[in-house]
């Protein structure tokens, strides 16, 4: 079994001022030191596999998952919503991750 952790414990994606002083390198280093195998994607992470994969390898980590908010209920452009989801899925596949934390966030 492998265990991953979310970087929101170091830097909050919803309120970026919480943890803004913590670098991505500090976050990844502490994940590695603590013994985690993987991480969820956070807002400080590179957004391309070409940049993210070598960075995570430096800390012996892999991308375990990512969060994606959907707005199917309130978004009239279903095609755009599905395109965004497909892009996230393709990125996860490229990174070797098998989990997407998906939540319908309309009217929240």
Short mmCIF file of N, CA and C in Angstrom, two decimals:
data_model
loop_
_atom_site.label_atom_id
_atom_site.label_comp_id
_atom_site.label_asym_id
_atom_site.label_seq_id
_atom_site.Cartn_x
_atom_site.Cartn_y
_atom_site.Cartn_z
N UNK A 1 0.84 -1.17 0.00
CA UNK A 1 0.00 0.00 0.00
C UNK A 1 0.89 1.24 0.00
N UNK A 2 0.48 2.23 -0.76
CA UNK A 2 1.17 3.51 -0.78
C UNK A 2 0.26 4.56 -0.16
N UNK A 3 0.88 5.55 0.46
CA UNK A 3 0.11 6.59 1.14
C UNK A 3 0.51 7.95 0.59
N UNK A 4 -0.50 8.73 0.23
CA UNK A 4 -0.27 10.08 -0.26
C UNK A 4 -0.90 11.10 0.68
N UNK A 5 -0.61 12.34 0.42
CA UNK A 5 -1.13 13.43 1.26
C UNK A 5 -1.45 14.62 0.35
N UNK A 6 -2.29 15.48 0.84
CA UNK A 6 -2.67 16.67 0.08
C UNK A 6 -1.83 17.87 0.50
N UNK A 7 -1.33 18.64 -0.45
CA UNK A 7 -0.51 19.80 -0.12
C UNK A 7 -1.30 20.92 0.56
N UNK A 8 -2.62 20.78 0.62
CA UNK A 8 -3.43 21.79 1.30
C UNK A 8 -3.05 21.88 2.78
N UNK A 9 -2.38 20.85 3.28
CA UNK A 9 -1.88 20.90 4.66
C UNK A 9 -0.74 21.91 4.83
N UNK A 10 -0.13 22.32 3.73
CA UNK A 10 0.95 23.31 3.74
C UNK A 10 0.50 24.65 3.15
N UNK A 11 -0.26 24.58 2.08
CA UNK A 11 -0.70 25.79 1.37
C UNK A 11 -2.14 25.58 0.91
N UNK A 12 -3.02 26.45 1.33
CA UNK A 12 -4.44 26.30 1.07
C UNK A 12 -4.80 26.80 -0.33
N UNK A 13 -5.43 25.94 -1.12
CA UNK A 13 -5.83 26.32 -2.47
C UNK A 13 -6.99 27.31 -2.49
N UNK A 14 -7.87 27.21 -1.52
CA UNK A 14 -9.05 28.08 -1.47
C UNK A 14 -8.74 29.44 -0.86
N UNK A 15 -7.79 29.48 0.04
CA UNK A 15 -7.37 30.73 0.68
C UNK A 15 -5.85 30.80 0.59
N UNK A 16 -5.31 31.21 -0.57
CA UNK A 16 -3.87 31.17 -0.82
C UNK A 16 -3.01 31.91 0.20
N UNK A 17 -3.59 32.85 0.92
CA UNK A 17 -2.81 33.56 1.94
C UNK A 17 -2.42 32.64 3.09
N UNK A 18 -3.15 31.53 3.25
CA UNK A 18 -2.79 30.55 4.29
C UNK A 18 -1.68 29.66 3.73
N UNK A 19 -0.51 29.81 4.23
CA UNK A 19 0.63 29.03 3.78
C UNK A 19 1.39 29.63 2.61
N UNK A 20 1.10 30.90 2.30
CA UNK A 20 1.80 31.52 1.17
C UNK A 20 3.30 31.61 1.40
N UNK A 21 3.72 31.58 2.66
CA UNK A 21 5.15 31.67 2.99
C UNK A 21 5.86 30.32 2.87
N UNK A 22 5.12 29.26 2.66
CA UNK A 22 5.72 27.92 2.55
C UNK A 22 5.97 27.62 1.07
N UNK A 23 7.22 27.33 0.75
CA UNK A 23 7.57 27.05 -0.64
C UNK A 23 7.12 25.65 -1.02
N UNK A 24 6.98 25.44 -2.31
CA UNK A 24 6.65 24.11 -2.81
C UNK A 24 7.75 23.13 -2.43
N UNK A 25 8.98 23.58 -2.50
CA UNK A 25 10.11 22.71 -2.16
C UNK A 25 10.05 22.28 -0.69
N UNK A 26 9.69 23.18 0.21
CA UNK A 26 9.54 22.82 1.62
C UNK A 26 8.43 21.79 1.78
N UNK A 27 7.33 22.02 1.12
CA UNK A 27 6.19 21.10 1.18
C UNK A 27 6.60 19.70 0.73
N UNK A 28 7.22 19.60 -0.43
CA UNK A 28 7.61 18.30 -0.97
C UNK A 28 8.67 17.64 -0.12
N UNK A 29 9.61 18.42 0.38
CA UNK A 29 10.66 17.88 1.25
C UNK A 29 10.07 17.28 2.52
N UNK A 30 9.12 17.98 3.11
CA UNK A 30 8.49 17.49 4.34
C UNK A 30 7.62 16.26 4.06
N UNK A 31 6.99 16.20 2.90
CA UNK A 31 6.25 14.99 2.53
C UNK A 31 7.20 13.80 2.46
N UNK A 32 8.33 14.02 1.80
CA UNK A 32 9.32 12.95 1.64
C UNK A 32 9.88 12.52 3.00
N UNK A 33 10.27 13.47 3.82
CA UNK A 33 10.85 13.18 5.13
C UNK A 33 9.88 12.42 6.02
N UNK A 34 8.60 12.74 5.90
CA UNK A 34 7.58 12.10 6.72
C UNK A 34 7.25 10.70 6.22
N UNK A 35 7.64 10.37 5.00
CA UNK A 35 7.46 9.02 4.50
C UNK A 35 6.31 8.82 3.53
N UNK A 36 5.73 9.90 3.04
CA UNK A 36 4.64 9.76 2.08
C UNK A 36 5.18 9.33 0.72
N UNK A 37 4.35 8.62 -0.03
CA UNK A 37 4.73 8.14 -1.36
C UNK A 37 4.24 9.04 -2.47
N UNK A 38 3.17 9.78 -2.20
CA UNK A 38 2.57 10.58 -3.26
C UNK A 38 1.88 11.81 -2.71
N UNK A 39 1.45 12.64 -3.64
CA UNK A 39 0.79 13.89 -3.29
C UNK A 39 -0.35 14.17 -4.25
N UNK A 40 -1.32 14.88 -3.75
CA UNK A 40 -2.36 15.45 -4.60
C UNK A 40 -1.76 16.71 -5.24
N UNK A 41 -2.29 17.13 -6.36
CA UNK A 41 -1.83 18.35 -7.02
C UNK A 41 -2.31 19.56 -6.25
N UNK A 42 -1.45 20.55 -6.09
CA UNK A 42 -1.82 21.79 -5.42
C UNK A 42 -1.55 22.99 -6.30
N UNK A 43 -1.99 24.16 -5.87
CA UNK A 43 -1.89 25.35 -6.72
C UNK A 43 -0.46 25.85 -6.96
N UNK A 44 0.48 25.42 -6.15
CA UNK A 44 1.87 25.84 -6.35
C UNK A 44 2.64 24.91 -7.29
N UNK A 45 2.04 23.82 -7.68
CA UNK A 45 2.70 22.82 -8.50
C UNK A 45 2.75 23.25 -9.96
N UNK A 46 3.81 22.85 -10.69
CA UNK A 46 3.82 23.07 -12.13
C UNK A 46 2.61 22.38 -12.76
N UNK A 47 2.09 22.95 -13.83
CA UNK A 47 0.86 22.43 -14.44
C UNK A 47 1.11 21.55 -15.66
N UNK A 48 2.39 21.31 -15.98
CA UNK A 48 2.70 20.42 -17.10
C UNK A 48 3.45 19.21 -16.58
N UNK A 49 3.22 18.07 -17.22
CA UNK A 49 3.90 16.84 -16.83
C UNK A 49 5.41 16.96 -17.01
N UNK A 50 5.82 17.70 -18.05
CA UNK A 50 7.25 17.86 -18.33
C UNK A 50 7.99 18.52 -17.17
N UNK A 51 7.32 19.41 -16.46
CA UNK A 51 7.95 20.09 -15.32
C UNK A 51 7.66 19.39 -14.01
N UNK A 52 6.45 18.86 -13.87
CA UNK A 52 6.06 18.27 -12.59
C UNK A 52 6.73 16.93 -12.33
N UNK A 53 6.80 16.08 -13.33
CA UNK A 53 7.35 14.73 -13.13
C UNK A 53 8.77 14.76 -12.57
N UNK A 54 9.71 15.51 -13.17
CA UNK A 54 11.07 15.54 -12.61
C UNK A 54 11.13 16.17 -11.23
N UNK A 55 10.28 17.15 -10.97
CA UNK A 55 10.26 17.77 -9.64
C UNK A 55 9.85 16.75 -8.59
N UNK A 56 8.79 16.01 -8.85
CA UNK A 56 8.35 15.00 -7.88
C UNK A 56 9.39 13.89 -7.72
N UNK A 57 10.04 13.51 -8.81
CA UNK A 57 11.09 12.49 -8.73
C UNK A 57 12.22 12.91 -7.80
N UNK A 58 12.53 14.20 -7.77
CA UNK A 58 13.57 14.72 -6.89
C UNK A 58 13.29 14.36 -5.44
N UNK A 59 12.02 14.30 -5.09
CA UNK A 59 11.61 14.02 -3.71
C UNK A 59 11.07 12.60 -3.55
N UNK A 60 11.28 11.76 -4.56
CA UNK A 60 10.81 10.37 -4.54
C UNK A 60 9.30 10.30 -4.28
N UNK A 61 8.57 11.19 -4.93
CA UNK A 61 7.11 11.24 -4.81
C UNK A 61 6.48 11.04 -6.18
N UNK A 62 5.23 10.66 -6.18
CA UNK A 62 4.47 10.59 -7.42
C UNK A 62 3.17 11.36 -7.24
N UNK A 63 2.54 11.69 -8.35
CA UNK A 63 1.25 12.34 -8.27
C UNK A 63 0.21 11.26 -8.01
N UNK A 64 -0.48 11.38 -6.88
CA UNK A 64 -1.47 10.38 -6.49
C UNK A 64 -2.86 10.73 -7.00
N UNK A 65 -3.17 12.02 -7.05
CA UNK A 65 -4.52 12.44 -7.43
C UNK A 65 -4.55 13.94 -7.63
N UNK A 66 -5.69 14.42 -8.08
CA UNK A 66 -5.93 15.85 -8.13
C UNK A 66 -7.40 16.11 -7.89
N UNK A 67 -7.68 17.29 -7.40
CA UNK A 67 -9.05 17.74 -7.17
C UNK A 67 -9.55 18.43 -8.43
N UNK A 68 -10.81 18.21 -8.76
CA UNK A 68 -11.42 18.95 -9.86
C UNK A 68 -12.87 19.25 -9.50
N UNK A 69 -13.20 20.52 -9.51
CA UNK A 69 -14.57 20.96 -9.25
C UNK A 69 -15.33 21.03 -10.56
N UNK A 70 -16.52 20.46 -10.58
CA UNK A 70 -17.39 20.57 -11.75
C UNK A 70 -18.57 21.47 -11.42
N UNK A 71 -19.14 22.04 -12.47
CA UNK A 71 -20.29 22.95 -12.32
C UNK A 71 -21.35 22.60 -13.36
N UNK A 72 -21.67 21.31 -13.45
CA UNK A 72 -22.63 20.85 -14.44
C UNK A 72 -24.02 21.46 -14.23
N UNK A 73 -24.43 21.61 -13.00
CA UNK A 73 -25.78 22.09 -12.70
C UNK A 73 -25.98 23.54 -13.14
N UNK A 74 -24.98 24.38 -12.89
CA UNK A 74 -25.17 25.80 -13.19
C UNK A 74 -24.49 26.27 -14.47
N UNK A 75 -23.72 25.41 -15.11
CA UNK A 75 -23.01 25.80 -16.33
C UNK A 75 -23.81 25.36 -17.55
N UNK A 76 -24.19 26.33 -18.36
CA UNK A 76 -24.97 26.01 -19.56
C UNK A 76 -24.09 25.47 -20.69
N UNK A 77 -22.77 25.61 -20.55
CA UNK A 77 -21.84 25.13 -21.57
C UNK A 77 -21.28 23.77 -21.15
N UNK A 78 -22.09 22.74 -21.35
CA UNK A 78 -21.71 21.39 -20.96
C UNK A 78 -20.45 20.94 -21.68
N UNK A 79 -20.34 21.30 -22.94
CA UNK A 79 -19.16 20.93 -23.73
C UNK A 79 -17.87 21.45 -23.09
N UNK A 80 -17.88 22.69 -22.67
CA UNK A 80 -16.70 23.29 -22.02
C UNK A 80 -16.39 22.57 -20.71
N UNK A 81 -17.40 22.27 -19.95
CA UNK A 81 -17.22 21.58 -18.67
C UNK A 81 -16.59 20.20 -18.89
N UNK A 82 -17.08 19.48 -19.88
CA UNK A 82 -16.54 18.16 -20.20
C UNK A 82 -15.13 18.25 -20.75
N UNK A 83 -14.84 19.28 -21.54
CA UNK A 83 -13.48 19.49 -22.06
C UNK A 83 -12.48 19.70 -20.93
N UNK A 84 -12.85 20.53 -19.95
CA UNK A 84 -11.96 20.77 -18.82
C UNK A 84 -11.70 19.48 -18.04
N UNK A 85 -12.74 18.71 -17.84
CA UNK A 85 -12.59 17.43 -17.14
C UNK A 85 -11.69 16.49 -17.94
N UNK A 86 -11.89 16.42 -19.24
CA UNK A 86 -11.07 15.56 -20.09
C UNK A 86 -9.60 15.97 -20.03
N UNK A 87 -9.32 17.27 -20.03
CA UNK A 87 -7.94 17.76 -19.93
C UNK A 87 -7.30 17.31 -18.62
N UNK A 88 -8.03 17.38 -17.53
CA UNK A 88 -7.51 16.94 -16.23
C UNK A 88 -7.21 15.44 -16.24
N UNK A 89 -8.13 14.68 -16.81
CA UNK A 89 -7.95 13.22 -16.89
C UNK A 89 -6.71 12.88 -17.72
N UNK A 90 -6.54 13.55 -18.85
CA UNK A 90 -5.37 13.30 -19.70
C UNK A 90 -4.07 13.64 -18.98
N UNK A 91 -4.08 14.73 -18.21
CA UNK A 91 -2.90 15.10 -17.42
C UNK A 91 -2.59 14.02 -16.39
N UNK A 92 -3.61 13.53 -15.70
CA UNK A 92 -3.41 12.48 -14.70
C UNK A 92 -2.84 11.22 -15.34
N UNK A 93 -3.35 10.85 -16.48
CA UNK A 93 -2.84 9.67 -17.18
C UNK A 93 -1.37 9.87 -17.54
N UNK A 94 -1.05 11.05 -18.06
CA UNK A 94 0.34 11.37 -18.41
C UNK A 94 1.26 11.28 -17.20
N UNK A 95 0.74 11.63 -16.03
CA UNK A 95 1.53 11.60 -14.80
C UNK A 95 1.52 10.22 -14.13
N UNK A 96 0.72 9.30 -14.63
CA UNK A 96 0.65 7.97 -14.04
C UNK A 96 -0.27 7.87 -12.85
N UNK A 97 -1.07 8.90 -12.62
CA UNK A 97 -2.03 8.89 -11.50
C UNK A 97 -3.32 8.20 -11.94
N UNK A 98 -4.01 7.61 -10.97
CA UNK A 98 -5.22 6.87 -11.29
C UNK A 98 -6.45 7.38 -10.55
N UNK A 99 -6.31 8.52 -9.86
CA UNK A 99 -7.42 9.02 -9.04
C UNK A 99 -7.67 10.49 -9.35
N UNK A 100 -8.95 10.82 -9.50
CA UNK A 100 -9.35 12.22 -9.56
C UNK A 100 -10.43 12.40 -8.50
N UNK A 101 -10.24 13.39 -7.66
CA UNK A 101 -11.22 13.72 -6.64
C UNK A 101 -12.17 14.72 -7.27
N UNK A 102 -13.32 14.25 -7.67
CA UNK A 102 -14.28 15.03 -8.44
C UNK A 102 -15.45 15.42 -7.56
N UNK A 103 -15.82 16.69 -7.61
CA UNK A 103 -16.96 17.15 -6.81
C UNK A 103 -17.79 18.14 -7.61
N UNK A 104 -19.07 17.96 -7.59
CA UNK A 104 -20.00 18.92 -8.19
C UNK A 104 -20.13 20.08 -7.21
N UNK A 105 -19.73 21.25 -7.65
CA UNK A 105 -19.66 22.41 -6.75
C UNK A 105 -20.65 23.52 -7.09
N UNK A 106 -21.60 23.23 -7.96
CA UNK A 106 -22.61 24.24 -8.27
C UNK A 106 -23.34 24.66 -7.01
N UNK A 107 -23.58 25.95 -6.93
CA UNK A 107 -24.36 26.54 -5.83
C UNK A 107 -23.76 26.28 -4.45
N UNK A 108 -22.44 26.18 -4.40
CA UNK A 108 -21.79 26.00 -3.09
C UNK A 108 -21.12 27.28 -2.64
#
